[in-house]
Coordinates of C-alpha atoms in Angstrom, one line a residue:
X1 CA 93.2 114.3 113.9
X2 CA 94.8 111.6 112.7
X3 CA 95.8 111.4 108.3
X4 CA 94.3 108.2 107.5
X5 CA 95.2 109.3 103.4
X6 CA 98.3 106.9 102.8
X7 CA 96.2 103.8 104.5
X8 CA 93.5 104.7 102.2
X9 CA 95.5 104.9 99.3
X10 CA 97.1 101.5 100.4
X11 CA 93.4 100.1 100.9
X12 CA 92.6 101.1 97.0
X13 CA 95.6 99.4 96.0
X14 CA 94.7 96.2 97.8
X15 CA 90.9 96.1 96.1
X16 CA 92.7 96.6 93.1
X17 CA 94.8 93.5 92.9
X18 CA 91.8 90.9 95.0
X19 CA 89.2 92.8 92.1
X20 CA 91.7 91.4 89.5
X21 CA 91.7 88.1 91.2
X22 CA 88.1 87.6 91.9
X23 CA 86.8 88.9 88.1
X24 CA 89.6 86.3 87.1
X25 CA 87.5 83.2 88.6
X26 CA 83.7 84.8 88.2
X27 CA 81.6 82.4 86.3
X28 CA 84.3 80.2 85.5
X29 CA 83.3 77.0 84.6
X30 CA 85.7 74.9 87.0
X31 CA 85.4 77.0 90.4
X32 CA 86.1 74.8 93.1
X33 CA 83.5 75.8 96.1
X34 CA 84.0 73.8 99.2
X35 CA 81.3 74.0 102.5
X36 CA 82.5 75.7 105.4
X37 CA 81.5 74.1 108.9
X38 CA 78.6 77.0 109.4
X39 CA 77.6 75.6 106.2
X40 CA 78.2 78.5 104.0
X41 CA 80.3 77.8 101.3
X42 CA 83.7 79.1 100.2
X43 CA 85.3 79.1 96.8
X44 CA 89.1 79.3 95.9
X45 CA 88.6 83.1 94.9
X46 CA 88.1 83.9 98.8
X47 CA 90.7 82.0 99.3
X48 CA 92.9 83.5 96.8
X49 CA 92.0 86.7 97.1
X50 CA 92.6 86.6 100.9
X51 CA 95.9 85.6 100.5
X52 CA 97.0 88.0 97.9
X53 CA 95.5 90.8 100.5
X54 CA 97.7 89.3 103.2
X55 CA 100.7 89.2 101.5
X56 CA 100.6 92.9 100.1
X57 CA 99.9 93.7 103.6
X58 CA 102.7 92.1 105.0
X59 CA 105.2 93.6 102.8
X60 CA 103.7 97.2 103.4
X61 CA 102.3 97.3 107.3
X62 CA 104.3 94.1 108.8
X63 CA 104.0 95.6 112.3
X64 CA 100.0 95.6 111.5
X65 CA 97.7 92.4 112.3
X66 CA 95.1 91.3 109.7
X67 CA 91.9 89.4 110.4
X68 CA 89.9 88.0 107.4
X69 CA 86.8 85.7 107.1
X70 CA 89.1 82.5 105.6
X71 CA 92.1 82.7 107.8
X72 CA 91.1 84.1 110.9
X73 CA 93.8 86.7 113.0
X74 CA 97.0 87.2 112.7
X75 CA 99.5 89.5 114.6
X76 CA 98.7 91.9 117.5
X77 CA 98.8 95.7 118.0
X78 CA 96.7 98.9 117.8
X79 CA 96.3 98.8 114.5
X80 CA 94.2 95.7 112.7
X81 CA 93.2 95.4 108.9
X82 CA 89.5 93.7 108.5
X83 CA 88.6 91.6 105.0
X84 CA 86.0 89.8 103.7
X85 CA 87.5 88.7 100.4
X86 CA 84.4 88.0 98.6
X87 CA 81.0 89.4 100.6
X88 CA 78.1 87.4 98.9
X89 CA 80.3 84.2 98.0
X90 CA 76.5 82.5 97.4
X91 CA 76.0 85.1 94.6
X92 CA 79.5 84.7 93.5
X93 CA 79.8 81.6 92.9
X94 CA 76.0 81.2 90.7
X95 CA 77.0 83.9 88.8
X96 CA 75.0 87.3 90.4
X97 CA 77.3 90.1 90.3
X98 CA 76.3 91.7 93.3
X99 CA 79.3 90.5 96.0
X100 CA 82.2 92.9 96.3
X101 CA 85.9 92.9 98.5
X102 CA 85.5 94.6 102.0
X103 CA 88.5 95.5 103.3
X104 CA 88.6 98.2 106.5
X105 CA 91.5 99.1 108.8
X106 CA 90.4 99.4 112.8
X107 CA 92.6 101.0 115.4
X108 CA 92.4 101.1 119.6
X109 CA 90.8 103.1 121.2
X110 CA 88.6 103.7 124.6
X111 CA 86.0 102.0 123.5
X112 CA 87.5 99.1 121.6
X113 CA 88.7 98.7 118.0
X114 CA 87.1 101.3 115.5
X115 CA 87.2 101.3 112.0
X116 CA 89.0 104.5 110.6
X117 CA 89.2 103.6 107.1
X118 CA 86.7 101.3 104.4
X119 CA 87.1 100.1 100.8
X120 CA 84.1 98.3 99.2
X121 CA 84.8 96.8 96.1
X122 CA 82.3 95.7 93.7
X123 CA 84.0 95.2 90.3
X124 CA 81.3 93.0 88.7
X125 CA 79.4 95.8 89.5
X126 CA 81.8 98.3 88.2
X127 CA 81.5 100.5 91.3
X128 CA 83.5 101.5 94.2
X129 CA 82.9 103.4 97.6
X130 CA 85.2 104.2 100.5
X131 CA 85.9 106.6 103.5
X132 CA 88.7 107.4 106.0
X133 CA 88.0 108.6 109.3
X134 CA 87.6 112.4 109.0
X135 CA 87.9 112.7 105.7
X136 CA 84.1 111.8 104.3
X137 CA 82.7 109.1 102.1
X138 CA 83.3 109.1 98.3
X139 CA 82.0 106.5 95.4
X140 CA 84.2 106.4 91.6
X141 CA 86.5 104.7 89.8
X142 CA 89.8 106.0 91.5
X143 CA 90.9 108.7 94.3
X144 CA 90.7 111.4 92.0
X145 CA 87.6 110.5 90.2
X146 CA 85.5 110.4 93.3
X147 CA 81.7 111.9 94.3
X148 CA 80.9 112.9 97.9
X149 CA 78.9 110.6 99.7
X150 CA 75.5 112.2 101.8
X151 CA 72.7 110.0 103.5
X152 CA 69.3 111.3 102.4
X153 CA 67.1 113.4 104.0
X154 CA 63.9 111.6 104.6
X155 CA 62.6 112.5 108.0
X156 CA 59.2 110.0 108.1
X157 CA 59.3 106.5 108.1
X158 CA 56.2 106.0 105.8
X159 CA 58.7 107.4 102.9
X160 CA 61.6 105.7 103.7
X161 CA 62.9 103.0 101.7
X162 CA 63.9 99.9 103.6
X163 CA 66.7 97.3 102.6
X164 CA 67.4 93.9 103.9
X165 CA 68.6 90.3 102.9
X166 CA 66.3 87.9 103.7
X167 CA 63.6 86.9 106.0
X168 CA 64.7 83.8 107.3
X169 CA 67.5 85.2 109.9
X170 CA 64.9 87.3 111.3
X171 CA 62.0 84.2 112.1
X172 CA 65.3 82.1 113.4
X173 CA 65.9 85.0 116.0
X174 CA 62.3 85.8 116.9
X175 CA 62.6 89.3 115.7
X176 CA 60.3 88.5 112.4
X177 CA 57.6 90.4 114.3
X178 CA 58.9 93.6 114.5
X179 CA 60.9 93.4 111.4
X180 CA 57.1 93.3 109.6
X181 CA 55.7 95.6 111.4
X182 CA 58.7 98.1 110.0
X183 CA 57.7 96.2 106.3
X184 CA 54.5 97.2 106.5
X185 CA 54.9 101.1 108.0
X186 CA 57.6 101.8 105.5
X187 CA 57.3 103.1 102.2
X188 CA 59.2 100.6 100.1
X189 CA 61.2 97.3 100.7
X190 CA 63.9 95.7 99.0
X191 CA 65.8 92.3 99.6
X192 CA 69.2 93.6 98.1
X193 CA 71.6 91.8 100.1
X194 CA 75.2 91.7 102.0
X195 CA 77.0 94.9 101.4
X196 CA 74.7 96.9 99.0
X197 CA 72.3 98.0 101.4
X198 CA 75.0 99.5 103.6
X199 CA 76.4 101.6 100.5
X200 CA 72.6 102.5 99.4
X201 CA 72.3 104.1 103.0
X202 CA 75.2 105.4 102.6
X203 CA 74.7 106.8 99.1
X204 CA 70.9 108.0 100.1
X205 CA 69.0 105.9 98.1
X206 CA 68.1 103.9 100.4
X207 CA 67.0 105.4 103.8
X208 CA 67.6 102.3 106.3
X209 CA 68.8 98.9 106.7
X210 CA 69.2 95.7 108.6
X211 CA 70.6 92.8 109.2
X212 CA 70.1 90.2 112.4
X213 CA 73.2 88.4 112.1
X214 CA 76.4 89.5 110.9
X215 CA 80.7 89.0 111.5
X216 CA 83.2 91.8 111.9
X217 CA 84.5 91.6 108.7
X218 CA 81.1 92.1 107.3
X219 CA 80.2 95.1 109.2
X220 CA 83.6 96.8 109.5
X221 CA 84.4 98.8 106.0
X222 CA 80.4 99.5 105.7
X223 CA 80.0 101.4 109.4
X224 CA 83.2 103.4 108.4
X225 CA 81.1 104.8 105.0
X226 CA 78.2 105.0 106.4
X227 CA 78.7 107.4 109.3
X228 CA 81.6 109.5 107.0
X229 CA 78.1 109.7 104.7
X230 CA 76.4 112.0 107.9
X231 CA 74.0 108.1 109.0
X232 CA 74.2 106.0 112.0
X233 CA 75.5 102.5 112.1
X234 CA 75.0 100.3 115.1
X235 CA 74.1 97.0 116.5
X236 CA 70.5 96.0 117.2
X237 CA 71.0 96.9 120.7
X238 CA 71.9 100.8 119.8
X239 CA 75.5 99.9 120.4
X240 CA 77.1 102.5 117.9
X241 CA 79.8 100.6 115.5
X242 CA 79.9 96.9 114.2
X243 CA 80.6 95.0 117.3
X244 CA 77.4 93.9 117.9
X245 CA 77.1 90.8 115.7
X246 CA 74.3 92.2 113.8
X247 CA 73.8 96.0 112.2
X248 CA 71.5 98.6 111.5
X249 CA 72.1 101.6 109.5
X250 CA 70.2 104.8 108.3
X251 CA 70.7 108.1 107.3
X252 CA 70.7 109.0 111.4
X253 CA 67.1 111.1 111.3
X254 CA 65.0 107.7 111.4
X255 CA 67.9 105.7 113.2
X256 CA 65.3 105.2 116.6
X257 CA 62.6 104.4 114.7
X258 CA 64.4 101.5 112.9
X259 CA 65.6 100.3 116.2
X260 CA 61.9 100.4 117.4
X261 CA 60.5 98.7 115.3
X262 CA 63.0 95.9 114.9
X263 CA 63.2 95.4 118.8
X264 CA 59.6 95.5 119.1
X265 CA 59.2 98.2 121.2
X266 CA 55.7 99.6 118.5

């Protein structure tokens, strides 16, 4: 199996200079916040911090290629870095200090591109969690201040605790129905948003998760931690991975269920 250790250790040292960018510009006063075409918005700290990524990446993997959320792809080869420089710009940019830095690495293979090593930053937050393919899924404050990652153990959906982001993506895609249905079987729901869930899941205090519409660079860095944790990360449609254009994630015993229910198969 392949040593994923010196990309990890690269992947630290790029969350460490974007989290010194992005804390840099949080609540500032004068934050300049443009709309993007899909009408989200985008400040200069994605910006920023997207670039700084980029360039540290092209002085230490030039033969690489890099796709981010601002900037779109760059380069070709079997080996492709994924970011989302700020993941929750909307709370970012009013002040909430739940967004973090997503930044994965994805290589070839028979089935596509896979991610094979994750870094979610969150330093508003003061928490980090990461995996390499392999190697497990850790949360701390450095590599050698770490704790294991497990998914929990809860086998029945009525106790499982259920994350999500909002309602509203659900109704536009005529899944609302189901996604109820799974609201009202569960034991607990909880709109946390973007990448918390996913590291919840991952962390087992939270036993599931969903979201209906999702890019590559939001999905990439979570699925990596979240099956290095011992759950399941696919796409709506079962597919396993984030290539699906939307996610769902569990600790892997309850991983049919959730699917059930939010394809309305109950």
């Amino acid at each position: 199996m392949p040593d994923y250790r010196d990309d990890l250790r690269l992947a630290h040292v790029l969350a460490d200079a974007a989290d010194a960018a992005t804390m840099d510009r949080f609540k500032a006063l004068d934050l300049k916040v443009e709309t993007k075409p899909d009408l989200t918005p985008v400040s200069e700290a994605d910006k920023s911090a997207e670039e700084l990524i980029r360039g540290h990446l092209q002085r230490a993997r030039p033969r690489d290629a890099v796709l981010g959320e601002e900037y779109g792809v760059e380069g070709t080869g079997p080996r492709r870095w994924v970011i989302d420089p700020i993941d929750g710009t909307k709370n970012y940019v009013r002040g909430v200090p739940v967004w973090a830095t997503l930044i994965a690495l994805m290589e070839a293979s028979e089935g596509g591109y896979q991610p094979v090593v994750g870094v979610v930053s969150a330093p508003a937050l003061g928490r980090r969690w990461w995996a390499a393919k392999g190697h497990g899924a850790f949360s701390g404050r450095s590599l050698s201040s770490a704790t294991r990652l497990h998914v929990s153990r809860v086998s029945r959906i009525s106790d499982a605790s259920f994350a999500y982001s909002s309602l509203g993506g659900w109704e536009e895609r005529s899944l609302l129905d189901g996604f109820l249905d799974l609201t009202r079987e569960v034991w607990r729901t909880r709109a946390y948003g973007d990448f918390w869930p996913y590291m919840m899941v991952a962390e087992g205090s939270v036993d599931i998760c969903a979201e209906p519409e999702l890019s590559l660079w939001d999905m990439a860095a979570n699925a990596i931690i979240v099956t290095e944790a011992g759950g399941s990360f696919t796409g709506l449609d079962g597919r396993p991975g984030p290539h699906s254009g939307n996610a769902a994630a569990s600790n892997g015993l309850l991983h049919d269920e959730l699917l059930g229910y939010l394809n309305h198969r109950y």
